[in-house]
XYZ file of C-alpha atoms in Angstrom:
249
model
C -8.809 22.059 -72.704
C -7.384 24.144 -70.399
C -5.668 22.622 -66.803
C -8.221 24.904 -65.262
C -11.337 23.173 -66.642
C -9.649 19.756 -65.895
C -9.125 20.106 -62.169
C -12.371 21.558 -62.117
C -13.884 18.938 -63.483
C -11.664 16.759 -61.183
C -13.487 18.447 -58.590
C -16.587 18.061 -59.513
C -16.114 14.496 -60.185
C -15.200 13.749 -56.766
C -17.898 15.484 -55.020
C -20.290 13.409 -57.257
C -18.401 10.443 -55.662
C -18.587 11.171 -52.308
C -22.415 12.033 -52.876
C -23.079 9.105 -54.602
C -21.717 6.739 -51.252
C -24.763 5.769 -49.278
C -24.405 7.038 -45.048
C -24.653 4.594 -42.581
C -28.150 4.122 -41.405
C -27.230 3.123 -38.267
C -28.877 0.222 -38.468
C -25.786 -2.429 -38.778
C -24.277 -0.127 -35.281
C -28.051 -0.887 -33.502
C -27.859 -4.300 -34.364
C -24.370 -4.981 -32.959
C -25.170 -2.818 -29.720
C -27.618 -4.773 -28.661
C -25.835 -8.409 -29.620
C -23.151 -6.743 -27.055
C -25.822 -6.084 -24.167
C -27.021 -9.917 -25.100
C -23.151 -11.104 -25.137
C -22.994 -9.145 -21.667
C -26.369 -10.084 -20.579
C -24.879 -13.893 -21.042
C -21.486 -13.516 -19.006
C -23.561 -11.770 -15.771
C -25.707 -14.930 -16.194
C -22.612 -16.905 -14.906
C -21.766 -18.547 -18.163
C -18.158 -18.228 -18.835
C -16.516 -16.828 -22.452
C -15.497 -20.262 -23.022
C -19.102 -21.463 -23.436
C -20.468 -19.133 -25.765
C -21.009 -20.036 -29.396
C -21.053 -16.701 -31.641
C -23.560 -17.758 -34.280
C -24.909 -15.084 -36.986
C -28.154 -14.058 -35.452
C -27.814 -15.972 -31.974
C -25.513 -16.947 -29.106
C -25.901 -20.557 -27.911
C -24.511 -21.797 -24.901
C -24.392 -25.465 -22.965
C -25.184 -26.795 -26.426
C -29.323 -25.993 -26.259
C -29.630 -23.064 -24.908
C -30.395 -19.970 -27.332
C -29.787 -16.537 -27.016
C -31.199 -14.222 -30.001
C -29.160 -11.333 -30.888
C -31.809 -8.883 -31.288
C -33.572 -10.393 -27.640
C -34.820 -7.167 -25.015
C -32.313 -7.362 -22.697
C -33.914 -7.500 -19.051
C -32.941 -4.116 -17.057
C -33.459 -5.959 -13.340
C -30.054 -7.513 -12.586
C -30.092 -11.448 -11.757
C -31.514 -12.237 -8.632
C -28.786 -14.852 -7.344
C -31.164 -16.214 -4.887
C -32.732 -18.421 -7.393
C -31.790 -21.220 -9.798
C -33.104 -20.005 -13.012
C -31.734 -17.082 -15.835
C -33.125 -14.189 -14.235
C -35.810 -13.702 -16.281
C -39.248 -14.907 -15.863
C -42.543 -15.101 -18.419
C -44.607 -12.291 -17.050
C -47.505 -13.651 -14.632
C -50.413 -12.490 -17.508
C -48.445 -14.382 -20.045
C -47.487 -17.487 -18.683
C -51.060 -18.875 -17.926
C -51.240 -18.883 -21.371
C -48.335 -19.623 -23.604
C -49.709 -19.545 -27.329
C -47.544 -22.527 -28.721
C -47.482 -22.945 -32.407
C -46.267 -26.198 -34.524
C -44.703 -25.334 -37.535
C -45.368 -27.889 -40.557
C -42.103 -29.343 -39.750
C -43.453 -30.520 -36.818
C -46.571 -31.737 -37.383
C -45.182 -35.466 -37.253
C -44.687 -35.048 -33.694
C -47.652 -33.344 -32.699
C -48.734 -36.491 -30.246
C -45.004 -35.938 -28.616
C -45.860 -31.974 -28.276
C -49.034 -32.656 -26.811
C -47.395 -35.117 -24.312
C -44.863 -32.586 -23.483
C -47.780 -30.060 -22.901
C -49.436 -32.157 -20.596
C -46.778 -32.128 -17.908
C -45.761 -29.059 -17.941
C -49.735 -28.073 -17.591
C -50.145 -30.921 -14.321
C -47.655 -29.068 -12.139
C -50.234 -28.640 -9.181
C -50.100 -25.086 -7.524
C -47.834 -23.896 -11.118
C -48.973 -21.373 -13.429
C -47.920 -22.442 -16.143
C -49.994 -23.364 -18.867
C -49.244 -24.204 -22.559
C -51.747 -23.759 -25.369
C -51.783 -25.156 -29.458
C -52.833 -22.259 -31.646
C -52.867 -22.657 -35.137
C -53.356 -19.001 -36.094
C -50.600 -16.034 -36.867
C -50.718 -14.871 -33.420
C -48.476 -17.011 -31.033
C -45.544 -16.727 -27.981
C -43.585 -19.637 -29.073
C -42.593 -21.011 -32.263
C -41.463 -24.886 -32.223
C -40.018 -26.189 -35.411
C -37.484 -28.687 -36.889
C -33.764 -28.248 -37.437
C -31.096 -29.664 -38.471
C -29.013 -28.981 -35.453
C -25.964 -31.752 -35.932
C -25.398 -34.554 -34.334
C -25.410 -34.618 -30.420
C -28.032 -31.614 -30.311
C -31.137 -33.011 -29.900
C -33.076 -29.865 -29.081
C -32.550 -26.119 -28.646
C -34.937 -23.305 -26.550
C -34.045 -19.714 -25.843
C -34.793 -18.555 -22.379
C -37.713 -15.753 -21.876
C -37.168 -12.087 -21.824
C -39.172 -8.894 -21.455
C -41.633 -10.683 -19.733
C -42.282 -13.235 -22.842
C -41.452 -16.996 -22.850
C -38.291 -17.865 -25.149
C -39.767 -17.367 -28.790
C -38.475 -20.392 -30.545
C -37.973 -24.221 -29.854
C -35.828 -26.314 -32.549
C -35.795 -29.723 -32.679
C -33.471 -32.041 -34.504
C -36.200 -34.186 -35.624
C -34.108 -36.579 -37.644
C -31.877 -37.076 -35.078
C -34.071 -38.050 -32.721
C -36.313 -39.792 -34.965
C -35.171 -42.897 -33.871
C -35.525 -42.983 -30.106
C -38.697 -44.099 -27.909
C -41.731 -42.005 -28.115
C -41.013 -41.083 -24.451
C -38.125 -40.050 -25.331
C -38.841 -37.919 -28.036
C -41.784 -36.125 -25.875
C -38.688 -35.554 -23.210
C -36.348 -33.970 -25.693
C -39.709 -31.391 -26.121
C -40.703 -30.732 -22.735
C -37.002 -30.199 -21.672
C -36.669 -27.658 -24.109
C -40.225 -26.043 -22.919
C -38.583 -26.154 -19.551
C -35.884 -23.730 -21.117
C -38.145 -21.408 -22.097
C -39.475 -20.412 -19.281
C -36.521 -19.876 -17.840
C -35.487 -23.387 -16.330
C -31.793 -24.219 -16.978
C -29.881 -27.498 -16.444
C -30.404 -29.491 -12.966
C -27.433 -31.191 -13.179
C -24.738 -28.052 -14.421
C -22.404 -28.874 -11.895
C -21.659 -32.661 -13.236
C -21.251 -31.619 -16.712
C -19.044 -28.531 -15.910
C -21.178 -25.818 -16.827
C -21.586 -22.532 -15.673
C -22.292 -21.935 -11.789
C -25.908 -21.675 -10.705
C -27.860 -21.292 -7.330
C -30.919 -23.586 -6.432
C -34.257 -22.145 -6.740
C -35.506 -21.789 -2.514
C -36.321 -25.003 -1.062
C -35.441 -26.952 -3.885
C -31.677 -27.526 -3.688
C -29.706 -30.385 -4.380
C -29.006 -32.714 -7.156
C -31.927 -34.750 -9.193
C -30.644 -37.493 -11.205
C -34.480 -38.071 -12.106
C -34.722 -34.415 -13.047
C -36.168 -34.084 -16.666
C -34.230 -30.947 -16.895
C -30.519 -32.992 -16.616
C -28.646 -31.921 -19.879
C -26.588 -34.656 -22.088
C -29.597 -36.969 -21.756
C -30.738 -36.605 -25.110
C -32.526 -40.769 -25.725
C -31.734 -42.097 -22.446
C -32.904 -39.185 -19.883
C -35.947 -39.246 -17.554
C -39.104 -39.096 -19.312
C -41.254 -37.442 -16.286
C -41.010 -34.014 -14.983
C -39.106 -35.001 -11.094
C -40.896 -33.848 -8.200
C -38.075 -31.622 -7.930
C -38.825 -30.411 -11.258
C -42.579 -29.593 -10.127
C -41.140 -27.967 -6.709
C -39.283 -25.577 -8.954
C -41.954 -24.751 -11.496
C -43.836 -24.066 -8.898
C -41.907 -21.778 -6.906
C -40.897 -19.452 -9.754
C -44.935 -19.372 -10.980
C -46.951 -19.433 -8.241
C -50.530 -19.951 -8.166
């Protein structure tokens, strides 16, 4: 075979090799771009970088607050005058937040019902949860092994929707009393409608400002963090006031 023919074949092989390589679809780039926006949004909410735990599909802060990397980042800026995440469930959706109970959580249906009853009974407040069994829902509550020390996790609202998932470490809280198990669920539901930990300062968490007219510390708050198995089991007066201010009738 002549040198000319060998050279021609080498060129063809090189071209063919290049043609066989998959061109970038841009999907991963898009996912990375949105994750970067979510990360920036978390920083804007006031969480320091040191508190942000980077997991494959989500960012986790303060142990039990989850930000999916594919979430829709609010276009509006955080309103600093309120003590919450900066994003609320829309007025049309907060009146009927459809909760789907995964099969892994049906053994705690009574605890879930108890938590729902607490939120639905807050006076002068639009928040209303309902349990659904079909394929259409707003929030899924599911059992998840979150490791020791983490009793549950919730997601903050985005795009006018309630946070889409609640994870409960069912085996870890199984030994707690009924009231404490219901408390864990009720607490995480609070995150899904935008409430943050009431005792953020005492826990050394990121800065936050109080809901107007509902300032100060509240040892009785069900939204206090780090109290799984020992915290308040009913929404405090200030918890209810804050919910009513954020979602007034």
